[in-house]
PDB file of C-alpha atoms in Angstrom:
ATOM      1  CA  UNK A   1     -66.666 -53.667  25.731  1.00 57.00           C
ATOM      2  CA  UNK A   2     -64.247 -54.614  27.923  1.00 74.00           C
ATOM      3  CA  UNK A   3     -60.308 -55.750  27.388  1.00 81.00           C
ATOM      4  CA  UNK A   4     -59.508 -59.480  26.546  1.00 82.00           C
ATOM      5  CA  UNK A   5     -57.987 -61.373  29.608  1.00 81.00           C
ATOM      6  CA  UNK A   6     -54.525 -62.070  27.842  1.00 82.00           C
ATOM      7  CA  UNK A   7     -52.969 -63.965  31.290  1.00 84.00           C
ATOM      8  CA  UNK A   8     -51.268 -67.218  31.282  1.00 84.00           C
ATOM      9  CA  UNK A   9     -50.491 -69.031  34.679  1.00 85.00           C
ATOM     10  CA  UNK A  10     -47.061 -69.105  35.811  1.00 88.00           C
ATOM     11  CA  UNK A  11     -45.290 -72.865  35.776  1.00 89.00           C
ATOM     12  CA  UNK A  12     -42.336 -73.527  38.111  1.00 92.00           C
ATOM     13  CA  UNK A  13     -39.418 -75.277  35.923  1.00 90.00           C
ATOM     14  CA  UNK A  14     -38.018 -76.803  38.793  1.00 90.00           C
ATOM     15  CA  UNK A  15     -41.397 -78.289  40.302  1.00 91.00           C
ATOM     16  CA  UNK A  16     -42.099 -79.294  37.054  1.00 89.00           C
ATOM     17  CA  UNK A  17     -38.807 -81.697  36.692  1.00 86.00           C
ATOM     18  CA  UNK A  18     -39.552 -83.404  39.972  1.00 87.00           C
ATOM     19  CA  UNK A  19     -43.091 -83.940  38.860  1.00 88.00           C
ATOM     20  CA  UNK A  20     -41.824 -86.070  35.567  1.00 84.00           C
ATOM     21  CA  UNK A  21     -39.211 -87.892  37.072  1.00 80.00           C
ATOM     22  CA  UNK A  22     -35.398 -88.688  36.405  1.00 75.00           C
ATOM     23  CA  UNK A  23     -34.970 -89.067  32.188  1.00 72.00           C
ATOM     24  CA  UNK A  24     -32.446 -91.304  30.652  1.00 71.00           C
ATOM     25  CA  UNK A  25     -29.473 -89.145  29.185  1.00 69.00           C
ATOM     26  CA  UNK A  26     -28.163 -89.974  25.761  1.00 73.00           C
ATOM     27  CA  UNK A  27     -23.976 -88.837  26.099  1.00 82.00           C
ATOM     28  CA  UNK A  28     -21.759 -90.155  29.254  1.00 85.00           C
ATOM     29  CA  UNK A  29     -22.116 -88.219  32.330  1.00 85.00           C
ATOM     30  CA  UNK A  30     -19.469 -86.824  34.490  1.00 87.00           C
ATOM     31  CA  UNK A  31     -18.894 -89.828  36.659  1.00 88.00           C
ATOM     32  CA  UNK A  32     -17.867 -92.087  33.490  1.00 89.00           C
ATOM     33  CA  UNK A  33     -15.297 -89.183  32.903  1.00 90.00           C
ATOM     34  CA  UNK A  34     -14.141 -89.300  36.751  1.00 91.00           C
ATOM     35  CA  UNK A  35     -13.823 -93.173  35.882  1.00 92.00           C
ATOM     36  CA  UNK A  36     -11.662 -93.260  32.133  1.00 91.00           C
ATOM     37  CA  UNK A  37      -8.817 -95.107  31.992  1.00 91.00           C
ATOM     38  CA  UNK A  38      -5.750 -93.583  32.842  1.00 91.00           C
ATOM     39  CA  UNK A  39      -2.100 -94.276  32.111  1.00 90.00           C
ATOM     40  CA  UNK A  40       0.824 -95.443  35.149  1.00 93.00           C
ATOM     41  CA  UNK A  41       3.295 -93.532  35.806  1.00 93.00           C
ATOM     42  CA  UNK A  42       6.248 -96.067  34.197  1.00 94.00           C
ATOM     43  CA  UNK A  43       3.909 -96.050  30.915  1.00 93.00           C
ATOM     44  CA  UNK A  44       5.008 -91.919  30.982  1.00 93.00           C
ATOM     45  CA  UNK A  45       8.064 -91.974  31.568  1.00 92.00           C
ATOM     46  CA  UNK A  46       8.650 -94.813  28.300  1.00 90.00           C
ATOM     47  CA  UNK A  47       6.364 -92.285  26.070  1.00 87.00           C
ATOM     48  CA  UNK A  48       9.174 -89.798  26.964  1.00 87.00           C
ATOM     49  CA  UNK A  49      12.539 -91.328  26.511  1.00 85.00           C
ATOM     50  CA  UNK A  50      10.974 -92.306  22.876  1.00 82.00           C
ATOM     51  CA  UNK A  51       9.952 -88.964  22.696  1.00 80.00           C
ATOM     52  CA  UNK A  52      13.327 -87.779  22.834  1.00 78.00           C
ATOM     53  CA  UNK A  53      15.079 -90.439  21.195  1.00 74.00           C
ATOM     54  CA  UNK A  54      12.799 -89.863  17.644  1.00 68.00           C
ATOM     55  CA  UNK A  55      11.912 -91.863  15.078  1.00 68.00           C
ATOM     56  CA  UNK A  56      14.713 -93.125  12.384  1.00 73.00           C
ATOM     57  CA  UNK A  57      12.088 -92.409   9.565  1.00 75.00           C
ATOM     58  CA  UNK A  58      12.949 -88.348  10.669  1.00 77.00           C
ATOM     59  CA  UNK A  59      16.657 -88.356  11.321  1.00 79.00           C
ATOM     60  CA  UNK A  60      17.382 -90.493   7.688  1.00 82.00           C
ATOM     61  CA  UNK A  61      15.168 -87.781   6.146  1.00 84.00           C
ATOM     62  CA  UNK A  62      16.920 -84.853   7.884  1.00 86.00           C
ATOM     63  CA  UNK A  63      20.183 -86.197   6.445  1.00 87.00           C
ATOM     64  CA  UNK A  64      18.574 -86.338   2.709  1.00 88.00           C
ATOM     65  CA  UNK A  65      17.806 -82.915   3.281  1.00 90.00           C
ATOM     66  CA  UNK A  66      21.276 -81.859   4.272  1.00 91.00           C
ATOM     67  CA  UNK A  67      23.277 -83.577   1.538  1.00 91.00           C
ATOM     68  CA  UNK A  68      20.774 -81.814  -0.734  1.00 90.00           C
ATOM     69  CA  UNK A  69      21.460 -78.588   0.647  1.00 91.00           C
ATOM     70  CA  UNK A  70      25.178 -79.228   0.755  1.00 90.00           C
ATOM     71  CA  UNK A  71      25.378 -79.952  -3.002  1.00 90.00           C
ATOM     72  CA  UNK A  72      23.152 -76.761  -3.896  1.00 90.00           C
ATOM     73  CA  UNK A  73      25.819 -74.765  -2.027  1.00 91.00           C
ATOM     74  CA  UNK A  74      28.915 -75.791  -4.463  1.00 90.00           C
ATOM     75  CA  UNK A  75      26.325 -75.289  -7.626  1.00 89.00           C
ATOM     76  CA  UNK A  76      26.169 -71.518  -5.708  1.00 88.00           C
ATOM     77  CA  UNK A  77      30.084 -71.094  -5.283  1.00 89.00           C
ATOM     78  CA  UNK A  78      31.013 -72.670  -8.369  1.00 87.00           C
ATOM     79  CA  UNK A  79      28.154 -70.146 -10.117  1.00 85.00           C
ATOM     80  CA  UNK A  80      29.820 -67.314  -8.164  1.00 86.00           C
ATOM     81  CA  UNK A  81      33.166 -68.170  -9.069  1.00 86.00           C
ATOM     82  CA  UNK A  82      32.485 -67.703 -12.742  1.00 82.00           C
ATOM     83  CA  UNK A  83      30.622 -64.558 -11.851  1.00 78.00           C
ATOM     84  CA  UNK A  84      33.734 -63.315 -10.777  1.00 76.00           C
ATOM     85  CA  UNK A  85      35.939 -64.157 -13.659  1.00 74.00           C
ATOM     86  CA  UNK A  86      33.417 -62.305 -16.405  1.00 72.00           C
ATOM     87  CA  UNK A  87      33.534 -59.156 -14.365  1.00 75.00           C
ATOM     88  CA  UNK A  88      36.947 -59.129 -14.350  1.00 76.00           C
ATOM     89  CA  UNK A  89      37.031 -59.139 -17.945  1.00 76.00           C
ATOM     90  CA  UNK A  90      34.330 -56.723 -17.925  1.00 80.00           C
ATOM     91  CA  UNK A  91      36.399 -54.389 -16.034  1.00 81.00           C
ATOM     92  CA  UNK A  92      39.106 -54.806 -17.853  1.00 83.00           C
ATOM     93  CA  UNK A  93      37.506 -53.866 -21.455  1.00 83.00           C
ATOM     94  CA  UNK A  94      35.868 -50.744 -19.675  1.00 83.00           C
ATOM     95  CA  UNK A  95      38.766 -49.238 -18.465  1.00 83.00           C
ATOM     96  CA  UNK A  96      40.359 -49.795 -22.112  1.00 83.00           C
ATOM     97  CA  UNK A  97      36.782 -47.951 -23.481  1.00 84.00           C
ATOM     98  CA  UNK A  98      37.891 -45.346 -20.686  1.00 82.00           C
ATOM     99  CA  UNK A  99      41.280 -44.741 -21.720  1.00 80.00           C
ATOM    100  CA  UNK A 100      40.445 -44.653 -25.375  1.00 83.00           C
ATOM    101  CA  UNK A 101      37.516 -42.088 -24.871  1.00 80.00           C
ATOM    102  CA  UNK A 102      40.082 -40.173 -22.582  1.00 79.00           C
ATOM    103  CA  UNK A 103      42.420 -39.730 -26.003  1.00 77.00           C
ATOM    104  CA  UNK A 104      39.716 -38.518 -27.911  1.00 76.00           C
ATOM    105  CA  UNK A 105      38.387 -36.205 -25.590  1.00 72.00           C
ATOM    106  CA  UNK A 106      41.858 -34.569 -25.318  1.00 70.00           C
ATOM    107  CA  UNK A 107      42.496 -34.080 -29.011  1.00 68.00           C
ATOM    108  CA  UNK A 108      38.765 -32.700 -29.356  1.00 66.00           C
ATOM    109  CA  UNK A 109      39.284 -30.266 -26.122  1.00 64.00           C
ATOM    110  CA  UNK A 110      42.473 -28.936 -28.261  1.00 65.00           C
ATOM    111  CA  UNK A 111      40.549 -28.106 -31.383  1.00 64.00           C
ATOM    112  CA  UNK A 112      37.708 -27.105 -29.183  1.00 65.00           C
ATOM    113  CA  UNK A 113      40.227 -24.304 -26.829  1.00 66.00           C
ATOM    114  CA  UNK A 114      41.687 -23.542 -30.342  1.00 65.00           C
ATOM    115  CA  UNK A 115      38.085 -22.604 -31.248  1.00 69.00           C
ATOM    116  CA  UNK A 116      36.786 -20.946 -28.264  1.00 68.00           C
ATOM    117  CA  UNK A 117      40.421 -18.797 -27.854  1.00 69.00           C
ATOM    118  CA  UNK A 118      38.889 -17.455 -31.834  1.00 69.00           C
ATOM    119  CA  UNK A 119      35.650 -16.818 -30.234  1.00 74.00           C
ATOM    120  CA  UNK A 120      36.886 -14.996 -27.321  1.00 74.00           C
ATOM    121  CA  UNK A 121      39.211 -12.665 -29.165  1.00 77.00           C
ATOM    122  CA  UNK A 122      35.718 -11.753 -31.363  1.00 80.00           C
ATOM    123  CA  UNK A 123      33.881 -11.301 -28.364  1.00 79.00           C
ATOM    124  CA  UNK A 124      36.695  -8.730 -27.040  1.00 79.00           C
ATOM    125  CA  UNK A 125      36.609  -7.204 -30.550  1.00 78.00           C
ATOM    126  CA  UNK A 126      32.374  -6.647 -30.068  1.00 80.00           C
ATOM    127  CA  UNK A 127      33.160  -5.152 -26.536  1.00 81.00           C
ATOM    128  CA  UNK A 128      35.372  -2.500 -27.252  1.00 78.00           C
ATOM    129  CA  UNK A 129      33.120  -1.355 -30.078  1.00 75.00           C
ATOM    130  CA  UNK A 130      30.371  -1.287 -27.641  1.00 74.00           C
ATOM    131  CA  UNK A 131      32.796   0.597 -24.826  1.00 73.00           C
ATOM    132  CA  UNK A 132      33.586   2.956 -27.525  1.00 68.00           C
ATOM    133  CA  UNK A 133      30.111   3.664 -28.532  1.00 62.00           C
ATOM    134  CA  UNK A 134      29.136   3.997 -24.930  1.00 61.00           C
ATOM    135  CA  UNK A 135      31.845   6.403 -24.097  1.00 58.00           C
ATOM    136  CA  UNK A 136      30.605   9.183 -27.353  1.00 54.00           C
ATOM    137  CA  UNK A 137      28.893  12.383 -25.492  1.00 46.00           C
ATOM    138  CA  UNK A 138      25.591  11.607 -25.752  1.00 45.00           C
ATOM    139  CA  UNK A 139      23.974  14.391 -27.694  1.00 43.00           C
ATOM    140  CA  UNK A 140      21.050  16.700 -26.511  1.00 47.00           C
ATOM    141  CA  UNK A 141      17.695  16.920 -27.276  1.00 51.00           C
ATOM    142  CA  UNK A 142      18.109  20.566 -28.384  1.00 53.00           C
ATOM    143  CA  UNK A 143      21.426  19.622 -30.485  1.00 56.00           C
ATOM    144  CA  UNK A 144      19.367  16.877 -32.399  1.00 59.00           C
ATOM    145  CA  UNK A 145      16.729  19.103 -33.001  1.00 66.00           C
ATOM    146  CA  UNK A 146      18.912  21.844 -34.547  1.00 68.00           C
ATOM    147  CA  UNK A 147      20.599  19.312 -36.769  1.00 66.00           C
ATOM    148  CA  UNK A 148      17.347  17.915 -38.424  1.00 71.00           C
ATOM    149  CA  UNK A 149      16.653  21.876 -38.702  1.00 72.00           C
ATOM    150  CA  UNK A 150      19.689  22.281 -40.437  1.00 76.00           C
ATOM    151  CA  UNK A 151      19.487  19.493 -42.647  1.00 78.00           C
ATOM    152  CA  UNK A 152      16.212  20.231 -43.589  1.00 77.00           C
ATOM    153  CA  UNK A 153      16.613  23.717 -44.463  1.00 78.00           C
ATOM    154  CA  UNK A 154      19.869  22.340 -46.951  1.00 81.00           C
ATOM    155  CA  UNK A 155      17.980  19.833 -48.414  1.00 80.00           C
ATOM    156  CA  UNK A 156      15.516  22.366 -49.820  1.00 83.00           C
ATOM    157  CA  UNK A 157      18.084  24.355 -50.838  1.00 79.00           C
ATOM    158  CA  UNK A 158      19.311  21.281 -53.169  1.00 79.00           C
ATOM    159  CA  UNK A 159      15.881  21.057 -54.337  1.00 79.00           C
ATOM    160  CA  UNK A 160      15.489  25.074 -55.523  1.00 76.00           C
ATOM    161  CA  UNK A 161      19.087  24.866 -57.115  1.00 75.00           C
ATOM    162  CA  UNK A 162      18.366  21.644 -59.455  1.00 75.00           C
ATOM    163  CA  UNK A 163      15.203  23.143 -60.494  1.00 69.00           C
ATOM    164  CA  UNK A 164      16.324  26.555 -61.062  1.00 69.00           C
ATOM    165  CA  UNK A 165      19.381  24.786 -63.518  1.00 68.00           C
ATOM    166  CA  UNK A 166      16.800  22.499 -65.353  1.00 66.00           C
ATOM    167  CA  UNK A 167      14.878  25.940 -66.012  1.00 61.00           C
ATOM    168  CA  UNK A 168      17.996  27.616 -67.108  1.00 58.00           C
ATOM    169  CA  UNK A 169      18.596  25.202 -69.855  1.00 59.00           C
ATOM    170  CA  UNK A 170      14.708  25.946 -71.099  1.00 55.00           C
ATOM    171  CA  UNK A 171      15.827  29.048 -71.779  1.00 53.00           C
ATOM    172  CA  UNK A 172      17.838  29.862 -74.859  1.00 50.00           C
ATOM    173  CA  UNK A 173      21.234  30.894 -74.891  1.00 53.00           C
ATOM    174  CA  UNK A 174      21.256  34.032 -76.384  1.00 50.00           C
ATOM    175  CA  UNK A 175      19.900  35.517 -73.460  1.00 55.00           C
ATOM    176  CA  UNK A 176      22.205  38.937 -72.497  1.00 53.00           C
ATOM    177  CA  UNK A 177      24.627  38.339 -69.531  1.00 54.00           C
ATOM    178  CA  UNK A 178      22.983  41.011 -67.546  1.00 51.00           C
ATOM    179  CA  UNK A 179      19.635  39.087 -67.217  1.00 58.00           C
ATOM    180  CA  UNK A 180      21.746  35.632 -66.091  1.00 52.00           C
ATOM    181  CA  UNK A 181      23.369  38.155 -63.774  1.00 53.00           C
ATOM    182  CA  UNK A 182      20.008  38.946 -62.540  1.00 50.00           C
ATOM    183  CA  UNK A 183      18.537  36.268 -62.228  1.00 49.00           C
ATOM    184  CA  UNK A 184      21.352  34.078 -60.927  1.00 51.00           C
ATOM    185  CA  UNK A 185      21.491  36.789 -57.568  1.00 49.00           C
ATOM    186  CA  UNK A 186      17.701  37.028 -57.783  1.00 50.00           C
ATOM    187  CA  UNK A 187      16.925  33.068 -57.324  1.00 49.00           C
ATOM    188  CA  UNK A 188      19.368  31.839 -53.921  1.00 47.00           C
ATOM    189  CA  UNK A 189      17.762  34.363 -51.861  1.00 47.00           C
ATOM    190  CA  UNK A 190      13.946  33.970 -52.122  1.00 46.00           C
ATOM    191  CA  UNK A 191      14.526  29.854 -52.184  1.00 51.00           C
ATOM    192  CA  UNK A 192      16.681  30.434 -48.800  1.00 52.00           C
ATOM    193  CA  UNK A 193      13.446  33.014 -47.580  1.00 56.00           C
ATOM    194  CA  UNK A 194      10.745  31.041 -49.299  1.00 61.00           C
ATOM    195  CA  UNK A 195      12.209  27.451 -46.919  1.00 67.00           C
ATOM    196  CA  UNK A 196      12.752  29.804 -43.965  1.00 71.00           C
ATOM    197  CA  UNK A 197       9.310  31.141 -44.082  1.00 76.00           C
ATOM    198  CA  UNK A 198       7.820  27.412 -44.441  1.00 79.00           C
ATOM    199  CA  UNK A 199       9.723  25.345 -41.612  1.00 82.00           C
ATOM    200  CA  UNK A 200       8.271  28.435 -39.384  1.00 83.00           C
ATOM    201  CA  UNK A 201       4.619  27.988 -40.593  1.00 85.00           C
ATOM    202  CA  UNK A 202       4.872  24.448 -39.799  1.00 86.00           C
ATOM    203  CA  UNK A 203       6.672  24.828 -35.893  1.00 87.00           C
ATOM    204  CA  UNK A 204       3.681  27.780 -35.679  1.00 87.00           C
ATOM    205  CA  UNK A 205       1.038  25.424 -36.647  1.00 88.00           C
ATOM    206  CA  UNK A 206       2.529  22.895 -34.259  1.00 88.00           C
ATOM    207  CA  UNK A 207       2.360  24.642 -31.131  1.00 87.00           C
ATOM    208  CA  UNK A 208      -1.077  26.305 -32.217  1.00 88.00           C
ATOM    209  CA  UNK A 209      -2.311  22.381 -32.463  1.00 89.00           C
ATOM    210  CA  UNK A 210      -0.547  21.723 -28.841  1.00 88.00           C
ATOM    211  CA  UNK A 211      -2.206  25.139 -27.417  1.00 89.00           C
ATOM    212  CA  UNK A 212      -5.862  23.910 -28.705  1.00 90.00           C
ATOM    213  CA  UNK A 213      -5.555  20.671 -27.042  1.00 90.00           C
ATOM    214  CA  UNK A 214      -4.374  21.868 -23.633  1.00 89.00           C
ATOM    215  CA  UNK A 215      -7.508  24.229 -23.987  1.00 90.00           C
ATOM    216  CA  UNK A 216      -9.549  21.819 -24.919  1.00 90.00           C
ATOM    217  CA  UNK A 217      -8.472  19.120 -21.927  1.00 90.00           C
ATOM    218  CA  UNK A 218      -8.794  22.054 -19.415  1.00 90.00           C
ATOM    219  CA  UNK A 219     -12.622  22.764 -20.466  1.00 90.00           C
ATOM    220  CA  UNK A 220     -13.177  19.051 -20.229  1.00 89.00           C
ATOM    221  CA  UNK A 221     -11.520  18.830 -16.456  1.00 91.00           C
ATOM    222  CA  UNK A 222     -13.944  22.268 -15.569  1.00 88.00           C
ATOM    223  CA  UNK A 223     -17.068  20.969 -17.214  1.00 89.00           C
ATOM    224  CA  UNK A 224     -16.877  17.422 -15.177  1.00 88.00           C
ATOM    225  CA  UNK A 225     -16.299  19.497 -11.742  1.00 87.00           C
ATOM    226  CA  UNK A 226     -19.528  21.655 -12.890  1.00 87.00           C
ATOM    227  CA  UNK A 227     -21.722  18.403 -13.090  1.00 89.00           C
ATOM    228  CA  UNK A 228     -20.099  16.939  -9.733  1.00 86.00           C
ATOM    229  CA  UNK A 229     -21.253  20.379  -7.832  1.00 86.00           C
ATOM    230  CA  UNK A 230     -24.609  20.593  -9.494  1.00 86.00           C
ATOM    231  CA  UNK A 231     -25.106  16.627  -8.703  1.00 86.00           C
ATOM    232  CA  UNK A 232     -23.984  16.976  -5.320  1.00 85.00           C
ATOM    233  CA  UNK A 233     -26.253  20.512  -4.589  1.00 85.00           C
ATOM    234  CA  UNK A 234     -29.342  18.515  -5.989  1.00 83.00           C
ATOM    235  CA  UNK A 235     -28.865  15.797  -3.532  1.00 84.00           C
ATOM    236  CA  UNK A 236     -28.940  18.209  -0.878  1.00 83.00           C
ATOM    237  CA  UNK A 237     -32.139  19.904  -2.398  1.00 82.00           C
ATOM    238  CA  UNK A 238     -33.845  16.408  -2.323  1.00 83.00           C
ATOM    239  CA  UNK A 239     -32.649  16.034   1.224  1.00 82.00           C
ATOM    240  CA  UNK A 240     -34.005  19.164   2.160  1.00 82.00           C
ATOM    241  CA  UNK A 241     -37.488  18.732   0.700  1.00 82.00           C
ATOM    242  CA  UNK A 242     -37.907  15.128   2.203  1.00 82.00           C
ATOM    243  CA  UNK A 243     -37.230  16.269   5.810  1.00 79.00           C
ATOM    244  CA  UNK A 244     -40.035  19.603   5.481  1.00 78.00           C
ATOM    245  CA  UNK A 245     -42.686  17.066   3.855  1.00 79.00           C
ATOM    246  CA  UNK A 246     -41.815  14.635   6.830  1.00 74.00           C
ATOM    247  CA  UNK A 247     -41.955  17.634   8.959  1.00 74.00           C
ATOM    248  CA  UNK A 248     -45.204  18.563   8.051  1.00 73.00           C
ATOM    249  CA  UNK A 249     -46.829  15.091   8.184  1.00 65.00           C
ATOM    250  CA  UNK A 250     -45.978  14.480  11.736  1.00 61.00           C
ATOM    251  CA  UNK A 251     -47.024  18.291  12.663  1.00 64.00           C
ATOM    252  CA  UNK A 252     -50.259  17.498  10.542  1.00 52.00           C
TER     253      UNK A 252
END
């Protein structure tokens, strides 16, 4: 099967045209624009003195326009004018608001520095009570330490000596001298020991408590560096074992 012959023959435009012949053209050609009508040179030179002279419809409407303009001026000045004489009055009742607020501003800053001199003299007061507070020797841990002791041990001693009267009235009072005697020497000196002997069981107790811990923080510290050795030496193991089996595999 062979291709379809798709070819079309060639026609010269130009050929063509000279084979139909001249055609009739519908719009004027370029000669009848070559021949228009055209104006003299004296008809010009009329078309532009009027030109220049104008039309009296334009100047009678430019002077409309300026009397307009002229009267909307004085509206503006006398508008102005006016303008000016309310802010004069303005001015004037502002700076008698001014001086009026000025009076009462003084005879409040009086009562005001009457005030604040008060509140200064209390601050001063406050001050010095701080300087002086400041300025006591600060006392010592030890010091305070002693003092609670001290204060501790006498409050316990208040305690023994109102029990020991509320058991003296349980007793009757036909009791001999020589047993009050006895009793009365008896009694201060155990409840001094027996207070003694108790504040030292509880500092002994405290710094058995404080010993314990510090043992027990130091076995914690040793027992983590045991685990970090034995983790790190079974690394190595591993390590070890993996390079003989690769060993041996390549030698096999």
């Amino acid at each position: 099967m062979g291709k379809r012959d798709n070819r079309v023959a060639y026609m010269n435009p130009i050929a063509m045209a000279r084979w139909r012949g001249t055609t009739q053209s519908a719009g004027p050609t370029i000669q009848d624009y070559l021949n228009r009508p055209r104006p003299t040179w004296e008809e010009v030179k009329k078309q532009l003195e009027n030109k220049k002279k104008g039309s009296k419809a334009l100047a009678e409407f430019e002077e409309k326009m300026n009397e307009n303009w002229k009267k909307e001026l004085e509206k503006g000045r006398e508008k102005l004018l006016s303008g000016n004489e309310g802010s004069s009055k303005r001015r004037e009742r502002k700076k008698k608001k001014k001086k009026a607020c000025r009076s009462w501003s003084s005879s409040s800053s009086s009562d005001s520095s009457s005030r604040s001199s008060d509140s200064e003299d209390e601050e001063k007061k406050q001050e010095k009570k701080k300087k002086k507070k400041k300025n006591r020797p600060c006392k010592s841990s030890e010091g305070l330490l002693l003092e609670s002791e001290s204060e501790h041990k006498e409050s316990i001693k208040k305690r023994k000596k109102s029990k020991g009267e509320t058991e003296k009235e349980k007793y009757p009072r036909n009791l001999s001298k020589k047993r009050k005697k006895a009793y009365s020497a008896d009694q201060p000196g155990s409840s001094e020991s027996s207070s003694e002997s108790d504040y030292e069981g509880v500092v002994q107790a405290k710094k058995k408590r404080k010993c314990e811990d510090q043992e027990k923080a130091v076995a914690k510290v040793k027992k983590k560096k045991k685990e970090k050795k034995k983790k790190k030496q079974h690394k190595k193991h591993n390590k070890k074992k993996k390079k003989k089996s690769c060993s041996s595999h390549k030698t096999g």
